[in-house]
PDB file of C-alpha atoms in Angstrom:
ATOM      1  CA  MET A   7      56.140 -10.085 -26.470  1.00 56.00           C
ATOM      2  CA  ASP A   8      59.188  -8.883 -24.573  1.00 65.00           C
ATOM      3  CA  MET A   9      62.289  -9.596 -26.743  1.00 74.00           C
ATOM      4  CA  GLY A  10      64.700  -8.854 -23.649  1.00 76.00           C
ATOM      5  CA  ASN A  11      68.355  -7.198 -23.823  1.00 81.00           C
ATOM      6  CA  ILE A  12      71.479  -8.689 -24.902  1.00 73.00           C
ATOM      7  CA  VAL A  13      73.623  -8.787 -21.609  1.00 73.00           C
ATOM      8  CA  ASN A  14      76.941 -10.194 -23.156  1.00 75.00           C
ATOM      9  CA  SER A  15      78.166 -11.261 -26.567  1.00 79.00           C
ATOM     10  CA  LEU A  16      81.235 -13.203 -27.902  1.00 80.00           C
ATOM     11  CA  LYS A  17      83.696 -11.255 -29.852  1.00 83.00           C
ATOM     12  CA  VAL A  18      84.833 -13.097 -33.011  1.00 82.00           C
ATOM     13  CA  ASP A  19      87.855 -12.312 -35.168  1.00 84.00           C
ATOM     14  CA  ARG A  20      86.080 -12.966 -38.490  1.00 81.00           C
ATOM     15  CA  SER A  21      89.295 -12.388 -40.574  1.00 82.00           C
ATOM     16  CA  THR A  22      90.131 -15.201 -42.933  1.00 80.00           C
ATOM     17  CA  ALA A  23      92.611 -16.266 -45.750  1.00 80.00           C
ATOM     18  CA  LEU A  24      91.486 -16.197 -49.001  1.00 79.00           C
ATOM     19  CA  CYS A  25      93.713 -18.886 -50.337  1.00 80.00           C
ATOM     20  CA  GLY A  26      94.102 -22.532 -48.954  1.00 78.00           C
ATOM     21  CA  LEU A  27      93.001 -26.103 -49.140  1.00 74.00           C
ATOM     22  CA  PRO A  28      90.487 -27.446 -46.464  1.00 71.00           C
ATOM     23  CA  TRP A  29      92.388 -30.141 -44.793  1.00 71.00           C
ATOM     24  CA  CYS A  30      96.133 -29.768 -45.361  1.00 76.00           C
ATOM     25  CA  ALA A  31      96.663 -25.993 -45.626  1.00 77.00           C
ATOM     26  CA  PRO A  32      93.546 -24.231 -44.233  1.00 77.00           C
ATOM     27  CA  GLY A  33      95.014 -20.653 -43.619  1.00 80.00           C
ATOM     28  CA  LYS A  34      93.782 -18.225 -40.989  1.00 82.00           C
ATOM     29  CA  GLN A  35      90.264 -19.120 -39.885  1.00 81.00           C
ATOM     30  CA  PRO A  36      87.732 -17.136 -37.564  1.00 81.00           C
ATOM     31  CA  VAL A  37      88.764 -17.273 -33.845  1.00 83.00           C
ATOM     32  CA  VAL A  38      86.683 -16.556 -30.648  1.00 82.00           C
ATOM     33  CA  LEU A  39      88.755 -13.762 -28.595  1.00 80.00           C
ATOM     34  CA  LYS A  40      89.748 -15.025 -25.466  1.00 75.00           C
ATOM     35  CA  GLU A  41      88.769 -12.099 -23.135  1.00 74.00           C
ATOM     36  CA  ASN A  42      85.320 -13.263 -23.605  1.00 61.00           C
ATOM     37  CA  SER A  43      85.149 -15.427 -20.651  1.00 64.00           C
ATOM     38  CA  PHE A  44      82.926 -13.059 -18.448  1.00 73.00           C
ATOM     39  CA  GLY A  45      84.122 -15.066 -15.217  1.00 73.00           C
ATOM     40  CA  ILE A  46      81.904 -18.009 -16.296  1.00 74.00           C
ATOM     41  CA  SER A  47      83.653 -21.298 -15.428  1.00 76.00           C
ATOM     42  CA  GLY A  48      84.045 -23.946 -18.220  1.00 79.00           C
ATOM     43  CA  LEU A  49      83.370 -21.135 -21.053  1.00 80.00           C
ATOM     44  CA  SER A  50      86.822 -20.995 -21.904  1.00 81.00           C
ATOM     45  CA  ASP A  51      86.873 -24.521 -22.617  1.00 85.00           C
ATOM     46  CA  VAL A  52      83.779 -24.395 -25.020  1.00 84.00           C
ATOM     47  CA  LEU A  53      85.320 -21.367 -26.900  1.00 84.00           C
ATOM     48  CA  GLU A  54      88.510 -23.691 -27.421  1.00 86.00           C
ATOM     49  CA  LYS A  55      86.278 -26.550 -28.844  1.00 89.00           C
ATOM     50  CA  LEU A  56      84.578 -23.723 -31.075  1.00 82.00           C
ATOM     51  CA  ASP A  57      88.047 -22.454 -32.510  1.00 85.00           C
ATOM     52  CA  LYS A  58      89.009 -25.963 -33.220  1.00 86.00           C
ATOM     53  CA  ILE A  59      85.685 -26.610 -35.275  1.00 84.00           C
ATOM     54  CA  PHE A  60      86.589 -23.416 -36.925  1.00 79.00           C
ATOM     55  CA  ARG A  61      90.069 -24.645 -37.914  1.00 80.00           C
ATOM     56  CA  ASN A  62      88.895 -28.007 -38.998  1.00 79.00           C
ATOM     57  CA  THR A  63      86.017 -27.225 -41.066  1.00 77.00           C
ATOM     58  CA  GLY A  64      87.094 -24.062 -42.561  1.00 75.00           C
ATOM     59  CA  CYS A  65      87.658 -23.581 -46.265  1.00 75.00           C
ATOM     60  CA  PRO A  66      89.199 -20.687 -47.957  1.00 77.00           C
ATOM     61  CA  PRO A  67      87.097 -19.798 -51.123  1.00 72.00           C
ATOM     62  CA  PHE A  68      90.225 -20.031 -53.550  1.00 75.00           C
ATOM     63  CA  PRO A  69      91.459 -22.158 -55.443  1.00 76.00           C
ATOM     64  CA  LEU A  70      88.468 -24.579 -54.909  1.00 73.00           C
ATOM     65  CA  CYS A  71      85.840 -21.998 -56.172  1.00 72.00           C
ATOM     66  CA  PHE A  72      87.813 -21.983 -59.713  1.00 76.00           C
ATOM     67  CA  LEU A  73      87.905 -25.833 -59.557  1.00 81.00           C
ATOM     68  CA  LEU A  74      84.048 -26.173 -58.843  1.00 80.00           C
ATOM     69  CA  THR A  75      83.387 -23.758 -61.652  1.00 83.00           C
ATOM     70  CA  LEU A  76      85.459 -25.935 -64.024  1.00 86.00           C
ATOM     71  CA  VAL A  77      83.945 -29.134 -63.044  1.00 88.00           C
ATOM     72  CA  ILE A  78      80.176 -27.940 -63.395  1.00 87.00           C
ATOM     73  CA  GLY A  79      80.992 -26.232 -66.679  1.00 89.00           C
ATOM     74  CA  GLY A  80      82.594 -29.405 -68.269  1.00 90.00           C
ATOM     75  CA  LEU A  81      80.111 -31.950 -66.676  1.00 92.00           C
ATOM     76  CA  VAL A  82      77.326 -29.882 -68.415  1.00 90.00           C
ATOM     77  CA  THR A  83      78.804 -28.933 -71.542  1.00 90.00           C
ATOM     78  CA  ILE A  84      79.808 -32.228 -72.670  1.00 90.00           C
ATOM     79  CA  PRO A  85      76.183 -33.610 -72.273  1.00 89.00           C
ATOM     80  CA  LEU A  86      74.848 -30.268 -73.868  1.00 87.00           C
ATOM     81  CA  VAL A  87      76.968 -30.706 -77.262  1.00 88.00           C
ATOM     82  CA  LEU A  88      76.112 -34.132 -77.378  1.00 89.00           C
ATOM     83  CA  LEU A  89      72.465 -34.164 -76.842  1.00 89.00           C
ATOM     84  CA  VAL A  90      71.167 -30.890 -77.957  1.00 86.00           C
ATOM     85  CA  ASP A  91      70.851 -29.925 -81.776  1.00 87.00           C
ATOM     86  CA  ASN A  92      71.260 -26.430 -81.744  1.00 87.00           C
ATOM     87  CA  PHE A  93      73.506 -26.090 -78.635  1.00 83.00           C
ATOM     88  CA  GLY A  94      75.308 -22.737 -79.608  1.00 85.00           C
ATOM     89  CA  PRO A  95      73.160 -20.436 -77.768  1.00 88.00           C
ATOM     90  CA  TYR A  96      73.288 -22.114 -74.430  1.00 85.00           C
ATOM     91  CA  VAL A  97      77.050 -22.827 -74.133  1.00 88.00           C
ATOM     92  CA  TRP A  98      77.634 -19.956 -71.930  1.00 89.00           C
ATOM     93  CA  MET A  99      74.900 -20.919 -69.192  1.00 88.00           C
ATOM     94  CA  PRO A 100      77.094 -23.598 -67.301  1.00 88.00           C
ATOM     95  CA  TRP A 101      80.027 -21.399 -67.256  1.00 88.00           C
ATOM     96  CA  VAL A 102      78.215 -18.255 -66.019  1.00 87.00           C
ATOM     97  CA  PHE A 103      75.461 -19.613 -63.639  1.00 86.00           C
ATOM     98  CA  PRO A 104      77.592 -21.548 -61.351  1.00 82.00           C
ATOM     99  CA  GLN A 105      79.683 -18.086 -60.653  1.00 78.00           C
ATOM    100  CA  ASN A 106      76.636 -16.455 -59.016  1.00 78.00           C
ATOM    101  CA  ILE A 107      76.781 -18.991 -56.300  1.00 75.00           C
ATOM    102  CA  TYR A 108      79.894 -17.274 -55.296  1.00 71.00           C
ATOM    103  CA  TYR A 109      78.473 -14.007 -55.027  1.00 71.00           C
ATOM    104  CA  ILE A 110      75.879 -15.111 -52.903  1.00 71.00           C
ATOM    105  CA  LEU A 111      78.292 -16.914 -50.750  1.00 67.00           C
ATOM    106  CA  MET A 112      80.879 -14.220 -50.169  1.00 64.00           C
ATOM    107  CA  GLY A 113      78.707 -11.268 -51.002  1.00 62.00           C
ATOM    108  CA  SER A 114      77.209 -11.088 -47.273  1.00 53.00           C
TER     109      SER A 114
END
């Protein structure tokens, strides 16, 4: 099977903000660099739409990741304390395991 060669590719500035809120203050989001037109008509319009999507849907990791940890930890700890007789050895789990999600998401 012939895989072919990459002739052109789009350059993306992947630098993003660390702090912000998704809808009111998203901070710096990735943008497609404007020198990517390659002489193709209509490509700049598509790239502008792509930049708008990045801006509208982007969400910096902080402070929302801290809030998510508090919500998951609290929602799991309360039933754990109320329903499990010997809950002591398990109290750390709802506070530590959700943090592993961030390592997977931000580690790449």
